[in-house]
Structures are given as structure tokens and as C-alpha cells.
Coordinates of C-alpha atoms in Angstrom, one line a residue:
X183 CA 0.0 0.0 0.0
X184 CA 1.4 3.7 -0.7
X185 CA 0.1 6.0 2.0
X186 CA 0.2 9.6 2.3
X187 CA 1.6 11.7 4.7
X188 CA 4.2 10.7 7.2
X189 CA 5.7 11.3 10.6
X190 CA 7.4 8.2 11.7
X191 CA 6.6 7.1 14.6
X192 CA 10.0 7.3 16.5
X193 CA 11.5 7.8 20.2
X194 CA 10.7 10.9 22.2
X195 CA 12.4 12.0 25.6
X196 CA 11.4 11.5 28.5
X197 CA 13.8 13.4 30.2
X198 CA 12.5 16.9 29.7
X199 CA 10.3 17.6 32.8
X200 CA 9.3 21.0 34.5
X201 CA 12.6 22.3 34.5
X202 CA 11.5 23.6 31.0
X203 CA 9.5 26.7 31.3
X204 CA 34.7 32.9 4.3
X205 CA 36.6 33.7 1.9
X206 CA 36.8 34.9 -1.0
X207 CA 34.9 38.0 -3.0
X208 CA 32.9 35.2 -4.7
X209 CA 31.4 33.8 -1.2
X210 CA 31.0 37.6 -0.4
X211 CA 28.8 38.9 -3.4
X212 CA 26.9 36.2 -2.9
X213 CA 26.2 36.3 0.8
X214 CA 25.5 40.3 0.9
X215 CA 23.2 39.5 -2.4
X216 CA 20.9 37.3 0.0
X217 CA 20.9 39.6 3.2
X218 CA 19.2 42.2 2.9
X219 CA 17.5 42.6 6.6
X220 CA 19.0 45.4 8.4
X221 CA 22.0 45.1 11.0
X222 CA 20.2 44.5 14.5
X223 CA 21.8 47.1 16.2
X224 CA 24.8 49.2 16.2
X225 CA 26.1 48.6 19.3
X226 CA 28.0 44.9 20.3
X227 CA 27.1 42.2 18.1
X228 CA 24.6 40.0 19.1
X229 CA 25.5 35.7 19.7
X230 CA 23.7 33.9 17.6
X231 CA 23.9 30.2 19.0
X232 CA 23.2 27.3 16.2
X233 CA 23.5 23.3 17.1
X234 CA 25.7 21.7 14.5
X235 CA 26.2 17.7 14.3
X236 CA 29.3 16.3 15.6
X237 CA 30.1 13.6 13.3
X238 CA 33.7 12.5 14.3
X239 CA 34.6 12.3 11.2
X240 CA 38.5 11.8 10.7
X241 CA 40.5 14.8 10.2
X242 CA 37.5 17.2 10.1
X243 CA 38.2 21.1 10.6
X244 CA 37.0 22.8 13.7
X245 CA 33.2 22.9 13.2
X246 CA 33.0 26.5 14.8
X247 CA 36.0 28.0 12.4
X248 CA 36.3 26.9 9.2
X249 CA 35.4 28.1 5.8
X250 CA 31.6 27.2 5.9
X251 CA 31.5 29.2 9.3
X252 CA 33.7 32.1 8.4
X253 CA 31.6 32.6 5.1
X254 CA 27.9 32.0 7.8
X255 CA 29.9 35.0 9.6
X256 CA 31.1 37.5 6.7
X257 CA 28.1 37.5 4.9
X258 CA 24.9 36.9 7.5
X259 CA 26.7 37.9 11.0
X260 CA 28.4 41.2 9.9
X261 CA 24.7 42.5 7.7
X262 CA 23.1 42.1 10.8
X263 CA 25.7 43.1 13.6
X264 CA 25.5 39.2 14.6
X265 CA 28.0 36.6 15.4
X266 CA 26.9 33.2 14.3
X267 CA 28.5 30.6 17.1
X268 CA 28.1 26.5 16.1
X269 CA 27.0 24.8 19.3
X270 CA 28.6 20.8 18.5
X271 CA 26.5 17.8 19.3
X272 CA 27.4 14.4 19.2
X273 CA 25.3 13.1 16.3
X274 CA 24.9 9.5 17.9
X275 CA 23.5 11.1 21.1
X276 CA 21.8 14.2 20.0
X277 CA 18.6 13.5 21.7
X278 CA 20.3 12.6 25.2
X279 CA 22.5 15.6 24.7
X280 CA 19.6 18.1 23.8
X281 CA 17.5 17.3 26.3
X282 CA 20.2 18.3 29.1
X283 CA 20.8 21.5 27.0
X284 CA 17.1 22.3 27.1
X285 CA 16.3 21.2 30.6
X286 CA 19.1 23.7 31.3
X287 CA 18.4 26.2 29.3
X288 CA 21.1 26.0 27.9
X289 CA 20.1 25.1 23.9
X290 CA 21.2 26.6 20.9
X291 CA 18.9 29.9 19.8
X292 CA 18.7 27.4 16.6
X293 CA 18.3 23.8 17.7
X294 CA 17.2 20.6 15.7
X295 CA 16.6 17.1 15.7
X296 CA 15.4 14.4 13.1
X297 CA 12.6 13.0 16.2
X298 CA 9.3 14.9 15.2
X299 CA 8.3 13.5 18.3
X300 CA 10.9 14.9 20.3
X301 CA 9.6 18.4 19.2
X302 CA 6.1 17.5 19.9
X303 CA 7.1 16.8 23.3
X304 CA 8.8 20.1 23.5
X305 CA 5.9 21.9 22.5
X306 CA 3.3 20.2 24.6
X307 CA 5.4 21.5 28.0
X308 CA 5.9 24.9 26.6
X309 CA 9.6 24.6 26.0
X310 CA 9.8 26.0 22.5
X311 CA 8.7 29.0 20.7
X312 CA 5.4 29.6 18.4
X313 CA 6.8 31.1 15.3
X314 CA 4.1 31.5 13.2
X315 CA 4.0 35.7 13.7
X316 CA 7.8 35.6 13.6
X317 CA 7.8 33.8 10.6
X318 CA 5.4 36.5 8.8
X319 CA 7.8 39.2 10.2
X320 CA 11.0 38.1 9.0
X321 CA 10.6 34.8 7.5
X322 CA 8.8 35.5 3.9
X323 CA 11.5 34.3 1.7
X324 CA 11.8 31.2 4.0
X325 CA 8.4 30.4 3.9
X326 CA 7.8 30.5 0.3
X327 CA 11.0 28.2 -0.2
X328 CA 9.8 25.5 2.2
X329 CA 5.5 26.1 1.1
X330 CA 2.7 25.0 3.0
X331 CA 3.1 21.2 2.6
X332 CA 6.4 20.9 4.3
X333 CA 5.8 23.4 6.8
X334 CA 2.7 21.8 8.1
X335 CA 4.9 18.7 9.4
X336 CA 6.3 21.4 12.0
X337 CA 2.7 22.5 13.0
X338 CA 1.5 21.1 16.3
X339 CA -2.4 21.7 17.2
X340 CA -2.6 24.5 14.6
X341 CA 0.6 26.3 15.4
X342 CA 4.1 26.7 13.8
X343 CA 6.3 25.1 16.3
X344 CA 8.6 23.6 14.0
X345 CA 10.8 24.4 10.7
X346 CA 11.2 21.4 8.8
X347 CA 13.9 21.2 6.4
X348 CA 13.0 20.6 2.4
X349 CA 13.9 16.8 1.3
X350 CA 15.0 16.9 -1.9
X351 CA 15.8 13.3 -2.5
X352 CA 13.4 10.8 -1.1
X353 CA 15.4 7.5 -1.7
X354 CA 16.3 6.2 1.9
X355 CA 17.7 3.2 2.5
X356 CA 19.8 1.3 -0.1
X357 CA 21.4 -2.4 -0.8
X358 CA 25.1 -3.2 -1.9
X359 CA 26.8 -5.9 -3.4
X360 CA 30.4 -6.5 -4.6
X361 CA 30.0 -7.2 -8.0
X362 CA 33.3 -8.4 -8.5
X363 CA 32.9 -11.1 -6.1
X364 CA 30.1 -12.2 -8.1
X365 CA 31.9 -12.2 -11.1
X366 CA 34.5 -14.2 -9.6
X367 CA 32.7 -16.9 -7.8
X368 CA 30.8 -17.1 -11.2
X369 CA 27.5 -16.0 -9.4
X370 CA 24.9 -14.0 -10.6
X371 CA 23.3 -10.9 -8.8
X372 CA 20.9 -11.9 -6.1
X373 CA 17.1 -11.0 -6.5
X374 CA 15.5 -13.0 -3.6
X375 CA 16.1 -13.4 -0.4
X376 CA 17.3 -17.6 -0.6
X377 CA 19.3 -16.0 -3.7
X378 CA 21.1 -13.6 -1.0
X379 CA 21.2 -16.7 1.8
X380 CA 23.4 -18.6 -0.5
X381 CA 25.2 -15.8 -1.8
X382 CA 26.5 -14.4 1.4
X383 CA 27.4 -18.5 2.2
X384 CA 29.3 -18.7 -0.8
X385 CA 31.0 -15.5 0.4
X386 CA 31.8 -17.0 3.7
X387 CA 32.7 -20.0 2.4
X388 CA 34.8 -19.1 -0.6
X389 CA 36.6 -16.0 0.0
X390 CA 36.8 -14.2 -3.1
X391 CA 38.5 -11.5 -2.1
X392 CA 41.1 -13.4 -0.1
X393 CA 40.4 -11.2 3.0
X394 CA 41.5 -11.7 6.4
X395 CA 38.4 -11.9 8.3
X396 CA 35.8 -11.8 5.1
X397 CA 32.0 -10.6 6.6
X398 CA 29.5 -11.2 4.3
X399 CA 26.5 -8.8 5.6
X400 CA 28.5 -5.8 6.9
X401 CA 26.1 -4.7 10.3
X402 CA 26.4 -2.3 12.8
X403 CA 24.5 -1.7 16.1
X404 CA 20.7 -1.2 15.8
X405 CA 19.6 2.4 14.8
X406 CA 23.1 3.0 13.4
X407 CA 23.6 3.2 9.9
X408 CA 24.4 -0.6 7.7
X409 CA 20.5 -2.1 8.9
X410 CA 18.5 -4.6 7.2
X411 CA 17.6 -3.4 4.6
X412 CA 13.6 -3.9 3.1
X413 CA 14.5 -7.5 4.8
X414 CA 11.3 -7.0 7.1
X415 CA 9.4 -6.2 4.6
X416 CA 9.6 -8.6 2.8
X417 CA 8.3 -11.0 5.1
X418 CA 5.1 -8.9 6.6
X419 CA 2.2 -10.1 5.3
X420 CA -1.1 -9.0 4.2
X421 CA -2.6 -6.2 6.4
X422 CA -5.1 -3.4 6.1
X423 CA -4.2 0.2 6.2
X424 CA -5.3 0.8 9.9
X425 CA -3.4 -2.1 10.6
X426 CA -0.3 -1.0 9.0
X427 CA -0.2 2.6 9.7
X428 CA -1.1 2.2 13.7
X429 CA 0.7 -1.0 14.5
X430 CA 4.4 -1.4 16.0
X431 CA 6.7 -3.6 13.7
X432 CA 7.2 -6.2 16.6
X433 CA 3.3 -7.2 16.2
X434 CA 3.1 -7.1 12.2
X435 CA 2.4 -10.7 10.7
X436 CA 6.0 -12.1 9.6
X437 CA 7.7 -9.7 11.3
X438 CA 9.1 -12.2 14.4
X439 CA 10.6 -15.0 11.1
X440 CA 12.1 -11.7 9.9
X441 CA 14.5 -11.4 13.0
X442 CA 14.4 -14.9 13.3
X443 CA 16.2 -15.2 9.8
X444 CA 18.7 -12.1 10.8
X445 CA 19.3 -14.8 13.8
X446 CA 20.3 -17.4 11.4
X447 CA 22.3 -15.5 10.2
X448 CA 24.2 -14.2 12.8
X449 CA 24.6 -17.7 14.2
X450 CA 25.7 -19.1 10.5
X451 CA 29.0 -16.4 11.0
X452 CA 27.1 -14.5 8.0
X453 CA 26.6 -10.8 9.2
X454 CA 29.3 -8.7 11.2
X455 CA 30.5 -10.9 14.7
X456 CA 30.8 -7.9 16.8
X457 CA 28.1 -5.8 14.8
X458 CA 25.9 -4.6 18.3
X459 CA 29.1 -3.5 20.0
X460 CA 29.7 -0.9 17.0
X461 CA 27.6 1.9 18.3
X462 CA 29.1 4.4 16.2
X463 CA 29.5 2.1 12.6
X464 CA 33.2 3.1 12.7
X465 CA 34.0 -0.7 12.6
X466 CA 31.8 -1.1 9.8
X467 CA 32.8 1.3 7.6
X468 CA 36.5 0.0 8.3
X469 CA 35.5 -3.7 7.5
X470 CA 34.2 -1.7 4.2
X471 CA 36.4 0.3 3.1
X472 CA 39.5 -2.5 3.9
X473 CA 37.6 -4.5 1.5
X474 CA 36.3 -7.1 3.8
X475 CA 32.5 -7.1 3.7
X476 CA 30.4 -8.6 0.7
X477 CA 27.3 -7.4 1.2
X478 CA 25.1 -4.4 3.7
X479 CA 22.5 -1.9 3.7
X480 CA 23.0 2.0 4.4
X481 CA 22.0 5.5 3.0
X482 CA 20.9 4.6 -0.5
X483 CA 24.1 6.4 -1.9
X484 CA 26.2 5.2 0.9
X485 CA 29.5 3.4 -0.8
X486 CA 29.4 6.3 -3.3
X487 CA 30.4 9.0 -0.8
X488 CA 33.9 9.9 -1.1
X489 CA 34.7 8.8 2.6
X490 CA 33.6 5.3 1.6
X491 CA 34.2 5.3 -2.1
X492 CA 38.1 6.8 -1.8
X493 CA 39.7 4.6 1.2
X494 CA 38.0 1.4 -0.5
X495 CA 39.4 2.5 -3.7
X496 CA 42.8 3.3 -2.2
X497 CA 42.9 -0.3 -0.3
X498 CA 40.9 -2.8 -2.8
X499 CA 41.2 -1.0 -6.5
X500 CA 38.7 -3.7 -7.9
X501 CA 36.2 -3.2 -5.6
X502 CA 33.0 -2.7 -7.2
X503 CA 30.0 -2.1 -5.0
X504 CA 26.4 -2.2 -6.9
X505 CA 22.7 -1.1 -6.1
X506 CA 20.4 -4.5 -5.6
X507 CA 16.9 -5.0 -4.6
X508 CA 16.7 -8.5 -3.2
X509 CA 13.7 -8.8 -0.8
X510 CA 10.7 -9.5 -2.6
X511 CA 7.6 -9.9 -0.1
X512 CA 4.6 -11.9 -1.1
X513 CA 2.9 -9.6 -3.7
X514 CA 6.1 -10.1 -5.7
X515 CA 7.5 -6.3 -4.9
X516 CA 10.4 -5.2 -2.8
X517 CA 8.3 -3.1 -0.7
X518 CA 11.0 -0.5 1.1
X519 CA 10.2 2.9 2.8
X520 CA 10.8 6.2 1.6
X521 CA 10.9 9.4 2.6
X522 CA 8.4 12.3 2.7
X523 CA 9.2 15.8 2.2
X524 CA 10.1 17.1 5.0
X525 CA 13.8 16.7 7.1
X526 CA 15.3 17.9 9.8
X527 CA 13.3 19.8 12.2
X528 CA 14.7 23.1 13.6
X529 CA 13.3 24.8 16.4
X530 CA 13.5 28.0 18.8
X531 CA 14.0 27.1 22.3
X532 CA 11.6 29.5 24.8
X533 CA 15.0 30.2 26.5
X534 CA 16.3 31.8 23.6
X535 CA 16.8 35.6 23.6
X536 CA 17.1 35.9 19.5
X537 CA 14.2 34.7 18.1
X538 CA 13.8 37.0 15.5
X539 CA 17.5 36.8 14.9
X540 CA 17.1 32.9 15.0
X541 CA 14.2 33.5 11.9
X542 CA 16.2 36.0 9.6
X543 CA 19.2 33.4 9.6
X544 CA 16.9 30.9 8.2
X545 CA 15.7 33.4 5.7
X546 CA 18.4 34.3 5.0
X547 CA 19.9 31.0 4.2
X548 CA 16.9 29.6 1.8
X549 CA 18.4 32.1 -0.9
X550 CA 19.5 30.2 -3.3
X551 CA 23.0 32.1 -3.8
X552 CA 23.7 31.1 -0.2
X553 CA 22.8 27.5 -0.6
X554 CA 24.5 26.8 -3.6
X555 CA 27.8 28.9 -1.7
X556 CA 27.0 26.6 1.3
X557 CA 26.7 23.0 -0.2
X558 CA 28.8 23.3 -3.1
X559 CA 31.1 26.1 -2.2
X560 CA 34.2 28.4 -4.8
X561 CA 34.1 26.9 -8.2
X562 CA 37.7 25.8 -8.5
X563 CA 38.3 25.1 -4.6
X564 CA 35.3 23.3 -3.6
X565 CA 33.8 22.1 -6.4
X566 CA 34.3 21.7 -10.0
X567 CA 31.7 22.2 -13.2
X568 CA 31.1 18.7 -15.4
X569 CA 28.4 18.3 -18.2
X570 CA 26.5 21.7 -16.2
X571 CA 26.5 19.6 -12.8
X572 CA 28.7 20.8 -10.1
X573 CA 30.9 17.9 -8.2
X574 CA 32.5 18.7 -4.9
X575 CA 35.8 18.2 -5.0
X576 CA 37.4 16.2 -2.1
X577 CA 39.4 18.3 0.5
X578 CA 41.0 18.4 4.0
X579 CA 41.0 20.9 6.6
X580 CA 39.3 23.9 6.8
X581 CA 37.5 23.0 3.2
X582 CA 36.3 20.2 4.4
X583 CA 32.6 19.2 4.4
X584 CA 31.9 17.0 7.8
X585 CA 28.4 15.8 6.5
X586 CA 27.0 15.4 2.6
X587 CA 26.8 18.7 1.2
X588 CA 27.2 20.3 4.6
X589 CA 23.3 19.2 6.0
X590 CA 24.3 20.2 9.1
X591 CA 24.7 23.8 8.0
X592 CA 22.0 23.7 5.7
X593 CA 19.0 23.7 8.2
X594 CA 16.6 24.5 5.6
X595 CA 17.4 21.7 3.1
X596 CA 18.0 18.0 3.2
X597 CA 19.6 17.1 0.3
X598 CA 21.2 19.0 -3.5
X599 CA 19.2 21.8 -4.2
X600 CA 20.0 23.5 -7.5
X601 CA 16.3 25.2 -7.8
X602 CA 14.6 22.2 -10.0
X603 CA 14.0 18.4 -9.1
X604 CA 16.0 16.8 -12.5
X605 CA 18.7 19.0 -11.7
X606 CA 18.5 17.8 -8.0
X607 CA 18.7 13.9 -9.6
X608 CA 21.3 14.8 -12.0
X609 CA 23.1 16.4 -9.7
X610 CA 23.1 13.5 -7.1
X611 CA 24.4 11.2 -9.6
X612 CA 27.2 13.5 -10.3
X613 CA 28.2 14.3 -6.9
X614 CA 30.0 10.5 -6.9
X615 CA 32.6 11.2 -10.4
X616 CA 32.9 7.7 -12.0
X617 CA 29.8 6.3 -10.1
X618 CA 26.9 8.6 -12.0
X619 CA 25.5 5.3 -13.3
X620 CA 25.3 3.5 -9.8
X621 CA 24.0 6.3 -8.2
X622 CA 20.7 6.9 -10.8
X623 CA 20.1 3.4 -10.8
X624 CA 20.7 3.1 -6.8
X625 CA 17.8 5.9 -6.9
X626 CA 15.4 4.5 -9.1
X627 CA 15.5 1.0 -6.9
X628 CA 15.3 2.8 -3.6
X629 CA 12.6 4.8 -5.1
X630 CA 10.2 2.2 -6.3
X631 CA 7.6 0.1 -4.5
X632 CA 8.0 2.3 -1.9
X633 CA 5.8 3.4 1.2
X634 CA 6.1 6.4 3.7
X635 CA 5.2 6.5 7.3
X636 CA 1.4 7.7 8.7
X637 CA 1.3 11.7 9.3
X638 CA -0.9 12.1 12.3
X639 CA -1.8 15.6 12.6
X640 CA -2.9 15.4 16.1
X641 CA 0.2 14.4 18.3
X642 CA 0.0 10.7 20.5
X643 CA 0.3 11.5 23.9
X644 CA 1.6 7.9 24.2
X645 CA 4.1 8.4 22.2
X646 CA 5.4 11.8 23.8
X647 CA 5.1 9.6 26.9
X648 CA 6.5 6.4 26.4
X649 CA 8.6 7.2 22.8
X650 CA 12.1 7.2 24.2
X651 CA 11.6 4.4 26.3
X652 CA 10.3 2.2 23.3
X653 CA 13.2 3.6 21.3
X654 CA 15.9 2.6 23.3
X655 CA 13.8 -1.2 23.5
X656 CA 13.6 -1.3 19.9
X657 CA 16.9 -1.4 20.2
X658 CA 18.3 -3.5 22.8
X659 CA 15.1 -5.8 21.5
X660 CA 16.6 -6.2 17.9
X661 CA 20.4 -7.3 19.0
X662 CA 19.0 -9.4 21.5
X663 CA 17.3 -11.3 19.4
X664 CA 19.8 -11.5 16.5
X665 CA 22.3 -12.8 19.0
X666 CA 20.4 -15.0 21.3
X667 CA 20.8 -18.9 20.7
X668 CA 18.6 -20.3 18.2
X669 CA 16.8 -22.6 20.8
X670 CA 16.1 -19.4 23.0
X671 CA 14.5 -17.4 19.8
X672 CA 11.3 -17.9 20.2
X673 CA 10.2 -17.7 23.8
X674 CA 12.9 -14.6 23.9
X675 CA 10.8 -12.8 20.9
X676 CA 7.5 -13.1 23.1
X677 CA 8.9 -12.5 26.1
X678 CA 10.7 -9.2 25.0
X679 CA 7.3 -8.1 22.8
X680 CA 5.4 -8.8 26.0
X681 CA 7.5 -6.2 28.2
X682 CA 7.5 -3.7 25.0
X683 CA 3.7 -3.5 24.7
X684 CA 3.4 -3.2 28.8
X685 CA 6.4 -0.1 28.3
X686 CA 3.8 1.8 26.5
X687 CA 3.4 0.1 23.4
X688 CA 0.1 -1.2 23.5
X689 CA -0.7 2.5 25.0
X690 CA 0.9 3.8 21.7
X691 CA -1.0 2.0 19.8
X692 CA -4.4 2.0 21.5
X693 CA -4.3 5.9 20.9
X694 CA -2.4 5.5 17.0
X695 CA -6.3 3.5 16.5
X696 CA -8.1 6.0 17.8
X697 CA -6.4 8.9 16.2
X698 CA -6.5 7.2 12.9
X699 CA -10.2 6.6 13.0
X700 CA -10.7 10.1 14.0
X701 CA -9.3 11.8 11.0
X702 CA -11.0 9.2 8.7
X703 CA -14.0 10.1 10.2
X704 CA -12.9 14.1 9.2
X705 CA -12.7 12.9 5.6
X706 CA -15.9 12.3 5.2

């Protein structure tokens, strides 16, 4: 089924409680073409605070000085008597570490998180600001770049609580193979899942790339990136939209052979050993890049980024990763989900003092002039011109992007935007030089036979309640289970699904019902 309309149902905080209540004359033009709102004051500059994802990626610059910062700073902090300072947050605890800086008061005048619920809690205790007057004040040109429908996934009982970033590329998750093993074990590309199964034995088995320590499903810890895949898709069954759309995963028909396979697996020395002790995926993009792993699911252009696609390159020069869709459910499509339109969602906290400040920064940055500066950078330095498509061009230090096409900085998009959705697909293909082909055919797989998560305008209450508890159990749930003896699967699976729906799920889902009923009703 394709449904409409999506806010995933993911882990809220529970920890929030009461406590609540540059560069070049290029980059210049550019930036003082976009601002035009009026310095703040002439007296000392104001501190603009702004979260910013700490990746840890190797070698990166210092992610409050370097040239996407100084450029923020020349062109938007000296227009309007500002200085713009990046707040760093550990991107695999952002939602543990935010909710200490909110509790405190302490959160970035410009914070964000991917957890729509997170925000919903936020705004239910009052901890976050209303922006809808601030955004007809100073936010015009933001507005019309983002439009109603992705602005209305950051409104919360009828009021703008919320900027969601633009998605321009809806593909999600994707599925890689090394071709060249294929070629040499004499296989052909897998497109079932008992094709796969005896593909990654062969792997195990045979060696083909002569590897100390070959892994033929490259994993890392649940909610990390390398996960399954569509692999649980493919074995829910039938269900009805109300079904499907209110429903956790642990109770959906196939879903406990799904994990039961992944257990298999894991017991057959088929996926990563160590996989649920990588809580960062540093080990698994080491197995990948050394040239070790056969087979794993990531971002859909995952192996095509230059930190994966360079090192492999350097250390296994005939490594040739391709796109696959392998899990065919029982309709006979490879059912996977996608993406909706909105991203990221930024926010004001009610501690901040620059509200207004906070809002012409956004505007300021949906100018086109600024985003292209900010994603893509000096023609020549940054990024280079091929067939009318600019490619980033790798670099170190201060150059350096720390996330794909600087996201992080780029609060008001997620994902290329070059002003038109071809060029946004031509572009992605050419963003990975040699790989165009992989990456256009990596999007039209991850693109079809898709599905998006339910959108439920009124927020669950369950959810805001029990959300980061259940998070955290999906979790520990999933490597349990995929490590756990294959005698113990079984009464483990009930067992762990049992405390889960007593956590809140069966709350959660009690109230998904009744809200989904509700807005049917509406539609009539």
C-alpha cells in the first residue's frame, strides 16, 4: 500500500520535565546579495547560537572556524551586527544531549533534531517557541522556499512550532553488493532473499576477495547506519491500512521469522560478529572500506560518498560495490520505505533571547545564492563544473565538508538543491565522479515500490510519553534477538514483545487507532 503523509513514529524524551518553562569576493557577493534585513543594532554584536552535528569524522576542521562558518559569519553575522557561534553535538547522542541543554536552558537559539516527536514533546510542555507571527515578520522568503506542505509537518495543534527542512531526495535506505565477487565466484546478482542466503554462504565459504576476516553482511549496532535493509518487509504479510499505519513492527504478521532469519544469520557467521558492540559504525565502515565485507544496507548512496568510495578505492582498486533490490515480499515487490518531504526539524527554544535573529538566519539562508555557496562552495576550490552539474571536490581541513553537502549547515534543506528536481537527480548522480550510473540506478530502486510512514496531525500523547523508552527497546530488542541462541529465539521474541507492549506500546497504539479513526471520520 502507498500511504500519504508521514511522521514516523520514532523515540521521544522523557527526560524533559518542568525544569523547562569565508573567503573569497565570490562567497561575499553572494552572501551580501541574500541579506538584505538590516544590521540588529549598532552597538556589540549580538551571539547567535546554532546546534551543528558532531560527526567525528576523521580529520574534520574545527566545526566553529572553518570556511563554511567564516563565510555564515562575513556575509549573514556582519549584515546584521551578529556573530553566528556552532554549538557541537554528538550526532549519535543528539537527543540525550539536547535534552540536558534544554532542561538547562542552555540550547542553541537554533536547535534541531530528526525526532518529530521529540519536538512534539517540547511543544506540549511549553519549552519551545510559536513562530508563526515571527515567521510573517522576517521569514517571507523562507516560507515560500519551504511552502505549506512541508511546513505543516512542524505544525502542532494548529501552530508553527517547528521548521522542517526541504527533502529533496526521497530515496532512503539502499542495498550493496560487490560485483566483483560475483563475477568471480561465477554467481549471478541476487534477487530473492534464498538467492542472497546462499550468496553471502558462498562469500563465507569461498573467500573471493582473499580477506582476512571476510564478513558477508557488513552490520552495525541497531539504529546506526548498515541495517536490514527492506529484509522486514519482505516477510510482513497481508494487512489493512489501519493495521499498517497504527501497528508497532514487533506485532506485524511475519515480522518475528524476519528477525528470526537475521538470527540465522548471525549464528551461521554470516553478518558482522561484533556488529551490536559498533555503536558508532566506525568498525563497519573499516571492514568496508579495507575491503572485507560482501554485502550491507546503508543510505541509499552510501558506498558512493567519497569517505567510503576513496579509502576502498585506495585499499581494494577492484572493488566494485552495486545497487540491488533483493527482498521481494509476497505480492512479488520489494516493498521498502521512503521518505516524505520534510527533514530535519529546527526549532526555537523559549530560553532563547534571538528569536527574531534565530528566523532571519533561516531566511536568510533559503536564498538560493547562499545555498549553492553553502553545499557546493568556490568553483575551482570546492567544487568543480562537469556536463553543467557541479561535483564537490574532495578536500582536507578547513575545506572540508563534515556531513554530505554540509546538511548540518544547511538547516533549511535536506539534500542537493539546485532550484529544479532533475537537476536535484542529475546532480546526485554527479556528486560520486565515476559512479553517475550507480548512483541513478541506486535511486530508481530505492525509489520504487516504496511506502512512507502515517502523518498524524494530532500528536499521541503515548508516544510523547512512552517514545524514548520504546526507542531505546527497539533497540536492545533487535540485538538481543539476532544474537540469542537459536533454541532461545522464540520464547525470547515473546517475552521481549510482551515487556514492549506493557512499556507503553500497547498505550501507543491503543491511541495510533483511535487517532487514525478520528481523521478518517474528518474525511468524510
Amino acid at each position: 500500500m502507498k500511504i500519504k503523509k508521514m511522521l514516523a513514529l520514532v523515540p521521544v524524551l522523557t527526560l524533559v520535565t518542568s525544569a523547562l518553562a569565508a573567503c573569497g569576493s565570490d562567497q561575499t557577493k553572494a552572501g551580501q546579495s541574500a541579506s538584505t534585513a538590516a544590521p540588529t543594532s549598532s552597538g556589540a554584536p549580538v551571539t547567535l547560537t546554532v546546534e551543528v552535528f558532531d560527526r567525528g569524522i576523521q580529520g574534520q576542521p574545527d566545526l566553529n572556524n572553518n570556511t563554511w562558518t567564516r563565510y555564515i559569519n562575513d556575509n549573514f553575522g556582519k549584515a546584521n551586527n551578529a556573530i553566528v557561534k556552532f554549538v557541537p553535538v554528538p550526532r549519535s547522542q543528539e537527543i540525550d544531549k539536547l535534552n540536558v541543554l534544554m532542561a538547562s536552558g542552555e540550547a542553541p537559539d537554533i536547535s534541531f533534531t530528526y525526532d518529530g516527536a521529540t519536538v512534539s514533546r517540547y511543544a506540549k510542555i511549553n519549552g519551545i517557541q510559536p513562530l508563526d507571527e515571527l515567521l510573517a515578520k522576517s521569514g517571507k522568503e523562507l516560507t515560500n522556499y519551504l511552502g505549506k506542505t512541508v511546513l505543516h509537518y512542524g505544525q502542532y495543534n494548529g501552530k508553527q512550532m517547528a521548521i522542517p527542512a526541504k527533502r529533496t531526495s526521497l530515496a532512503w535506505g539502499g542495498m550493496f553488493i560487490r560485483k566483483d565477487w560475483l563475477d568471480k565466484l561465477g554467481m549471478p546478482v541476487p534477487t530473492t532473499r534464498d538467492e542472497l542466503y546462499n550468496t553471502l554462504i558462498a562469500f563465507r565459504d569461498k573467500n573471493p576477495g582473499g580477506v582476512n576476516g571476510v564478513i558477508p553482511w557488513g552490520l552495525a549496532a541497531t539504529g546506526m547506519n548498515y541495517g536490514f535493509g527492506n529484509l522486514t518487509e519482505s516477510f510482513w504479510g497481508k494487512q489493512s491500512e489501519e493495521e499498517f499505519v497504527t501497528m508497532p513492527g514487533w506485532l506485524k504478521p511475519g515480522n518475528k521469522d524476519a528477525l528470526k532469519f537475521l538470527n540465522k544469520l548471525y549464528n551461521e557467521k554470516l553478518i558482522s560478529p561484533d556488529f551490536a558492540l559498533d555503536k558508532t559504525a566506525k568498525q563497519a565502515d573499516a571492514d568496508v572500506t579495507n575491503g572485507k565485507v560482501g554485502f550491507f544496507s546503508a543510505n541509499w548512496d552510501y558506498p558512493l560518498r567519497q569517505n567510503i568510495s576513496e579509502p576502498l578505492k585506495t585499499n581494494v582498486p577492484t572493488a566494485n560495490f552495486v545497487p540491488i533490490d533483493t527482498f521481494k515480499n509476497y505480492e512479488g515487490k520489494y516493498k521498502k520505505i521512503a521518505y516524505n518531504e520534510n527533514g530535519v526539524n529546527v526549532f526555537i527554544p523559549k530560553s532563547s533571547k534571538n528569536a527574531e535573529l534565530a528566523i532571519k538566519y533561516l531566511n536568510w539562508m533559503s536564498d538560493p545564492k547562499v545555498l549553492f555557496f553553502l553545499q557546493y562552495g568556490q568553483e575551482g576550490v570546492n567544487h568543480k563544473m562537469v556536463n553543467d552539474m557541479p561535483q564537490v571536490i574532495t578536500q582536507t581541513g578547513d575545506n572540508m565538508q563534515t556531513s554530505y553537502l554540509n546538511l548540518d549547515y544547511t538547516l533549511v534543506v535536506n539534500g542537493v538543491e539546485l532550484g529544479d528536481q532533475q537537476k536535484n537527480i542529475k546532480a546526485l548522480a554527479a556528486s560520486a565522479p565515476g559512479y553517475e550510473a550507480v548512483a541513478e540506478q541506486s535511486y530508481k530502486i530505492n525509489t520504487t515500490d516504496t511506502y512512507t510512514g502515517y502523518y498524524y496531525e494530532t500528536p499521541n500523547e503515548s508516544n510523547i510519553k512512552f517514545g524514548k523508552t520504546l526507542g531505546d527497546l527497539n533497540k536492545t530488542m533487535t540485538d538481543k534477538l539476532i544474537v540469542c541462541k537459536p533454541g532461545e529465539f522464540d520464547a525470547l521474541y515473546d517475552k521481549l514483545v510482551a515487556e514492549y507492549m506493557a512499556a507503553g506500546g500497547q498505550a501507543v497504539m491503543d491511541e495510533n487507532v483511535k487517532l487514525y479513526k478520528d481523521m478518517q471520520a474528518n474525511k468524510k
